[in-house]
Coordinates of C-alpha atoms (C1' of nucleotides) in Angstrom, one line a residue:
Chain A
M1 CA 111.3 5.6 119.8
N2 CA 114.0 4.0 117.7
I3 CA 115.4 5.7 114.6
G4 CA 113.5 3.4 112.3
Q5 CA 110.2 4.3 113.8
A6 CA 111.1 8.0 113.8
S7 CA 112.0 7.7 110.1
K8 CA 108.7 6.0 109.3
T9 CA 106.5 8.5 111.1
T10 CA 108.3 11.6 109.7
G11 CA 109.3 10.3 106.2
V12 CA 112.9 11.4 106.9
S13 CA 115.4 8.7 106.0
E14 CA 117.5 7.3 108.8
R15 CA 120.5 8.5 106.9
M16 CA 119.3 12.1 107.0
I17 CA 118.1 11.9 110.6
R18 CA 121.7 11.0 111.6
H19 CA 123.0 13.7 109.2
Y20 CA 120.8 16.4 110.8
E21 CA 122.2 15.4 114.1
R22 CA 125.8 15.6 112.9
V23 CA 125.3 19.1 111.4
G24 CA 123.6 20.3 114.5
L25 CA 120.0 20.6 113.3
M26 CA 118.9 17.9 115.7
P27 CA 120.2 17.7 119.3
P28 CA 122.0 14.4 120.1
P29 CA 119.2 12.1 121.2
D30 CA 119.2 10.0 124.3
R31 CA 120.8 6.6 123.9
R32 CA 119.5 3.3 125.2
D33 CA 121.9 0.9 126.9
N34 CA 122.6 -0.8 123.6
G35 CA 123.6 2.5 122.0
Y36 CA 120.4 2.9 120.0
R37 CA 119.1 6.4 119.5
D38 CA 115.9 7.1 121.4
Y39 CA 113.7 9.9 120.1
S40 CA 111.2 11.9 122.2
P41 CA 107.9 13.2 120.7
Q42 CA 109.6 16.6 120.8
S43 CA 112.4 15.4 118.6
V44 CA 109.9 13.8 116.2
E45 CA 108.1 17.1 116.0
R46 CA 111.4 18.8 115.2
L47 CA 112.2 16.3 112.5
R48 CA 108.8 17.0 111.0
F49 CA 109.6 20.7 111.0
I50 CA 112.7 20.0 109.1
A51 CA 111.0 17.8 106.7
N52 CA 108.3 20.4 106.0
A53 CA 110.8 23.1 105.5
R54 CA 112.8 20.9 103.1
D55 CA 109.6 20.3 101.2
L56 CA 109.3 24.0 100.8
G57 CA 112.8 24.1 99.4
F58 CA 114.6 25.7 102.4
S59 CA 118.3 24.8 102.6
L60 CA 119.6 23.2 105.7
E61 CA 121.3 26.5 106.6
E62 CA 118.0 28.4 106.3
I63 CA 116.4 25.7 108.3
A64 CA 119.0 26.2 111.0
T65 CA 117.9 29.8 111.1
L66 CA 114.2 28.9 111.3
L67 CA 114.8 26.3 114.0
G68 CA 116.7 29.0 116.0
L69 CA 113.7 31.3 115.7
W70 CA 111.4 28.4 116.6
D71 CA 113.4 27.8 119.7
D72 CA 113.6 31.4 120.7
R73 CA 110.6 32.6 122.6
E74 CA 111.8 36.2 122.2
R75 CA 111.6 36.0 118.4
T76 CA 109.5 38.4 116.5
S77 CA 107.2 37.2 113.7
S78 CA 108.8 39.7 111.4
E79 CA 112.1 37.9 111.7
V80 CA 110.4 34.7 110.6
K81 CA 108.5 36.4 107.9
T82 CA 111.7 38.0 106.5
V83 CA 113.3 34.7 106.1
A84 CA 110.2 33.2 104.5
L85 CA 109.7 36.0 102.1
A86 CA 113.3 36.0 101.1
H87 CA 113.1 32.3 100.3
A88 CA 109.9 32.8 98.4
E89 CA 111.6 35.4 96.3
D90 CA 114.5 33.0 95.7
L91 CA 112.0 30.3 94.6
G92 CA 110.4 32.8 92.2
R93 CA 113.7 33.7 90.7
K94 CA 114.7 30.1 90.2
A95 CA 111.4 29.2 88.7
A96 CA 111.6 32.2 86.3
A97 CA 115.1 31.1 85.3
L98 CA 113.9 27.6 84.5
E99 CA 111.0 29.0 82.6
A100 CA 113.3 31.3 80.6
M101 CA 115.4 28.3 79.7
R102 CA 112.4 26.3 78.7
S103 CA 111.1 29.1 76.5
A104 CA 114.5 29.6 74.8
L105 CA 114.7 25.9 74.2
L106 CA 111.2 25.7 72.8
D107 CA 112.0 28.7 70.5
L108 CA 114.9 26.7 69.1
A109 CA 112.9 23.5 68.8
E110 CA 110.1 25.2 67.0
G111 CA 112.2 25.5 63.8
C112 CA 113.1 21.8 63.9
S113 CA 111.2 19.6 61.5
G114 CA 111.6 16.5 63.7
D115 CA 111.7 14.2 60.7
N116 CA 114.4 11.9 59.5
R117 CA 116.5 14.5 57.8
P118 CA 119.7 15.5 59.6
D119 CA 119.3 19.3 59.4
C120 CA 118.5 20.6 62.8
P121 CA 118.2 24.3 64.0
I122 CA 118.5 23.1 67.5
L123 CA 122.1 21.8 67.0
S124 CA 123.1 24.8 64.9
G125 CA 121.6 27.1 67.4
L126 CA 123.6 25.5 70.2
A127 CA 126.7 25.9 68.2
E128 CA 126.3 29.6 67.6
R129 CA 128.1 32.2 69.5
R130 CA 125.8 33.8 72.0
P131 CA 126.2 36.9 74.0
R132 CA 128.0 35.9 77.2
Chain B
M1 CA 145.0 28.8 71.3
N2 CA 146.0 28.3 75.0
I3 CA 143.4 27.3 77.5
G4 CA 143.2 30.8 79.0
Q5 CA 142.3 32.3 75.7
A6 CA 139.8 29.6 75.0
S7 CA 138.3 30.2 78.4
K8 CA 138.0 33.9 77.7
T9 CA 136.4 33.6 74.3
T10 CA 133.9 31.0 75.4
G11 CA 133.1 32.0 79.0
V12 CA 133.9 28.5 80.1
S13 CA 136.3 28.4 83.1
E14 CA 139.7 26.7 82.6
R15 CA 138.6 24.3 85.4
M16 CA 135.6 23.2 83.5
I17 CA 137.4 23.0 80.1
R18 CA 139.7 20.5 81.7
H19 CA 136.8 18.8 83.4
Y20 CA 134.9 18.4 80.1
E21 CA 138.1 16.8 78.7
R22 CA 138.3 14.4 81.6
V23 CA 134.7 13.2 81.3
G24 CA 135.0 12.9 77.6
L25 CA 132.9 15.8 76.3
M26 CA 136.0 17.4 74.8
P27 CA 138.6 15.4 72.9
P28 CA 142.1 15.6 74.3
P29 CA 143.5 18.7 72.6
D30 CA 146.9 18.9 70.9
R31 CA 149.7 19.7 73.3
R32 CA 152.6 22.1 72.6
D33 CA 156.1 21.1 73.3
N34 CA 155.8 22.6 76.8
G35 CA 152.7 20.5 77.5
Y36 CA 150.2 23.4 77.2
R37 CA 146.9 22.5 75.7
D38 CA 146.4 23.9 72.2
Y39 CA 142.8 24.5 71.1
S40 CA 141.6 24.6 67.5
P41 CA 138.7 26.7 66.3
Q42 CA 136.7 23.5 66.1
S43 CA 137.4 22.8 69.7
V44 CA 136.4 26.3 70.6
E45 CA 133.1 25.9 68.7
R46 CA 132.5 22.6 70.6
L47 CA 133.2 24.4 73.9
R48 CA 130.6 27.1 72.9
F49 CA 128.1 24.4 72.1
I50 CA 128.6 23.0 75.6
A51 CA 128.3 26.4 77.2
N52 CA 125.1 27.2 75.4
A53 CA 123.6 23.8 76.3
R54 CA 124.6 24.4 79.9
D55 CA 122.9 27.8 79.8
L56 CA 119.7 25.9 78.7
G57 CA 120.0 23.7 81.7
F58 CA 121.1 20.5 80.0
S59 CA 123.1 18.1 82.2
L60 CA 126.6 17.0 81.0
E61 CA 125.1 13.6 80.3
E62 CA 122.4 15.1 78.1
I63 CA 125.1 17.2 76.4
A64 CA 127.1 14.1 75.7
T65 CA 124.0 12.8 73.8
L66 CA 123.6 16.1 72.0
L67 CA 127.3 16.2 71.0
G68 CA 127.0 12.6 69.8
L69 CA 124.1 13.7 67.5
W70 CA 126.0 16.8 66.5
D71 CA 129.0 14.6 65.4
D72 CA 126.8 12.1 63.6
R73 CA 126.0 13.0 60.1
E74 CA 123.4 10.3 59.9
R75 CA 121.4 11.7 62.8
T76 CA 117.8 12.5 62.2
S77 CA 116.4 15.8 63.5
S78 CA 113.7 13.9 65.3
E79 CA 116.3 12.4 67.5
V80 CA 117.5 15.8 68.5
K81 CA 114.1 17.2 68.9
T82 CA 113.1 14.3 71.2
V83 CA 116.0 15.1 73.5
A84 CA 115.3 18.8 73.5
L85 CA 111.5 18.4 74.1
A86 CA 112.1 15.9 76.9
H87 CA 114.4 18.4 78.6
A88 CA 111.9 21.2 78.1
E89 CA 109.3 19.1 79.8
D90 CA 111.7 18.5 82.6
L91 CA 112.4 22.2 83.0
G92 CA 108.6 22.8 83.1
R93 CA 108.1 20.3 85.8
K94 CA 110.9 21.7 87.9
A95 CA 109.7 25.3 87.4
A96 CA 106.2 24.2 88.4
A97 CA 107.5 22.4 91.5
L98 CA 109.3 25.6 92.6
E99 CA 106.2 27.7 92.0
A100 CA 104.2 25.2 94.0
M101 CA 106.7 25.6 96.9
R102 CA 106.5 29.4 96.6
S103 CA 102.8 29.4 96.6
A104 CA 102.6 27.1 99.6
L105 CA 105.1 29.3 101.4
L106 CA 103.3 32.5 100.6
D107 CA 100.0 30.9 101.8
L108 CA 101.7 30.3 105.1
A109 CA 103.3 33.7 105.3
E110 CA 100.0 35.4 104.5
G111 CA 98.7 34.8 108.0
C112 CA 101.9 36.1 109.6
S113 CA 101.6 39.6 111.1
G114 CA 105.2 40.4 110.6
D115 CA 105.4 42.6 113.7
N116 CA 107.3 42.2 116.9
R117 CA 105.1 39.7 118.5
P118 CA 106.4 36.1 118.6
D119 CA 103.2 34.3 117.4
C120 CA 103.9 33.1 113.9
P121 CA 101.7 30.8 111.7
I122 CA 104.8 30.2 109.5
L123 CA 106.5 28.4 112.3
S124 CA 103.4 26.6 113.6
G125 CA 102.6 25.6 110.0
L126 CA 106.1 24.1 109.6
A127 CA 105.7 22.1 112.8
E128 CA 102.4 20.6 111.8
R129 CA 102.2 17.0 110.5
R130 CA 101.6 17.1 106.8
P131 CA 100.6 14.3 104.4
R132 CA 103.7 13.4 102.5
Chain C
dA1 C1' 168.0 37.8 86.4
dT2 C1' 163.8 38.8 88.0
dC3 C1' 158.8 39.1 88.1
dA4 C1' 154.2 38.6 86.6
dA5 C1' 151.2 36.0 84.1
dC6 C1' 150.6 32.0 82.2
dC7 C1' 150.3 26.7 82.3
dT8 C1' 150.3 21.9 84.6
dT9 C1' 148.3 18.1 87.8
dG10 C1' 146.2 16.9 92.0
dA11 C1' 143.5 17.3 95.9
dC12 C1' 139.8 19.1 98.9
dA13 C1' 135.2 21.6 99.5
dT14 C1' 130.5 22.4 98.4
dC15 C1' 125.1 20.3 99.2
dA16 C1' 121.8 16.9 100.3
dT17 C1' 121.4 12.4 99.7
dG18 C1' 122.1 7.3 98.6
dT19 C1' 124.3 3.1 99.4
dC20 C1' 127.4 -0.2 101.0
dA21 C1' 130.5 -2.7 104.2
dG22 C1' 131.3 -4.7 108.5
dG23 C1' 129.9 -5.1 112.5
dG24 C1' 126.5 -5.4 117.1
dT25 C1' 121.5 -6.3 119.1
dC26 C1' 117.1 -8.1 119.7
dA27 C1' 112.9 -10.9 119.5
dA28 C1' 110.5 -14.8 117.8
dG29 C1' 110.3 -19.5 116.2
dA30 C1' 112.4 -24.3 115.9
Chain D
dT1 C1' 119.5 -22.9 123.1
dC2 C1' 120.3 -21.9 118.4
dT3 C1' 119.1 -19.6 114.3
dT4 C1' 117.1 -16.2 111.6
dG5 C1' 115.7 -11.8 110.1
dA6 C1' 114.9 -7.3 111.3
dC7 C1' 116.8 -3.9 113.5
dC8 C1' 120.8 -0.6 114.9
dC9 C1' 125.7 1.4 114.9
dT10 C1' 129.8 4.0 112.5
dG11 C1' 132.4 5.1 108.6
dA12 C1' 133.4 5.6 103.9
dC13 C1' 132.6 6.4 99.1
dA14 C1' 129.5 8.3 95.3
dT15 C1' 126.7 11.7 93.0
dG16 C1' 127.0 16.7 89.7
dA17 C1' 128.9 20.8 88.5
dT18 C1' 131.9 23.9 90.1
dG19 C1' 135.4 26.6 93.0
dT20 C1' 139.7 27.0 95.0
dC21 C1' 144.1 26.1 96.6
dA22 C1' 148.9 24.1 96.5
dA23 C1' 153.1 23.4 94.4
dG24 C1' 155.4 23.4 90.6
dG25 C1' 157.1 24.4 85.3
dT26 C1' 157.1 28.1 81.3
dT27 C1' 157.1 32.3 79.0
dG28 C1' 157.7 37.0 77.9
dA29 C1' 158.9 41.5 79.2
dT30 C1' 161.6 44.5 81.8

DNA sequence: ATCAACCTTGACATCATGTCAGGGTCAAGA
DNA sequence: TCTTGACCCTGACATGATGTCAAGGTTGAT
């Protein structure tokens, strides 16, 4: 299967398929006589694994770890679970941080009349000195 | 005030102070005879504005807009509020996306025994074809 | 005079991804 | 057979916000 087809069936752009190869997430595929990459069903499955992991917010580095475990028949499920739960915690922290920003911003905006006068507590709030 | 002092009192790194100047968020400061940047209290206040806005997750581009409004005595508070609320919505969307990832990941991890056997629904889940 | 702590500019690195340039290849229709 | 359009190749530059390093000039205190 050519790279275009692999891209279509996995939703991974050709650019990123080549990138994953370069950084070692994907093994160098077979090449046809003309130099075109030729992907096996196994490679496509691996691409899908990467795409799914990206959709769950894993970094390429974390995905390298997951692929290593996937490839390793001696892995223990606890190793996998550890990586997954650590990432879930990370996601939770990041979501909470964004929510905290949102809440602080809404607090500021609450006092803003939003009419055509220039006075605005949002701007004055942003200009104030804040702890750290 | 030298850049080091400005950095200390605002918490903005020297690197970023120079960067904000380069991209036009900060006006070019006065220079001493030796070429050192010399910051006025007004400049320091502007730096603090930027730092606070960054803490609320505004991009430098959004901050440019906010600074433009801050500088403009003819602004209306509704212009400011519009920018702020749009960003709050953005933050909410991003937080929700992270939470959705987290929840999907925890769903996967729930079925994983986390012991020393190799079977792991997290890995098989990641390998499955998913609607994208 | 020396030394540490400043300051200067410039360049390279990060991370995941897009896009473009300048080519080669292939298949189908005229 | 020639052309056309859809593929494919590599390499390079861009993004955003930030860090870090290099190589040099300045200042202030001993």
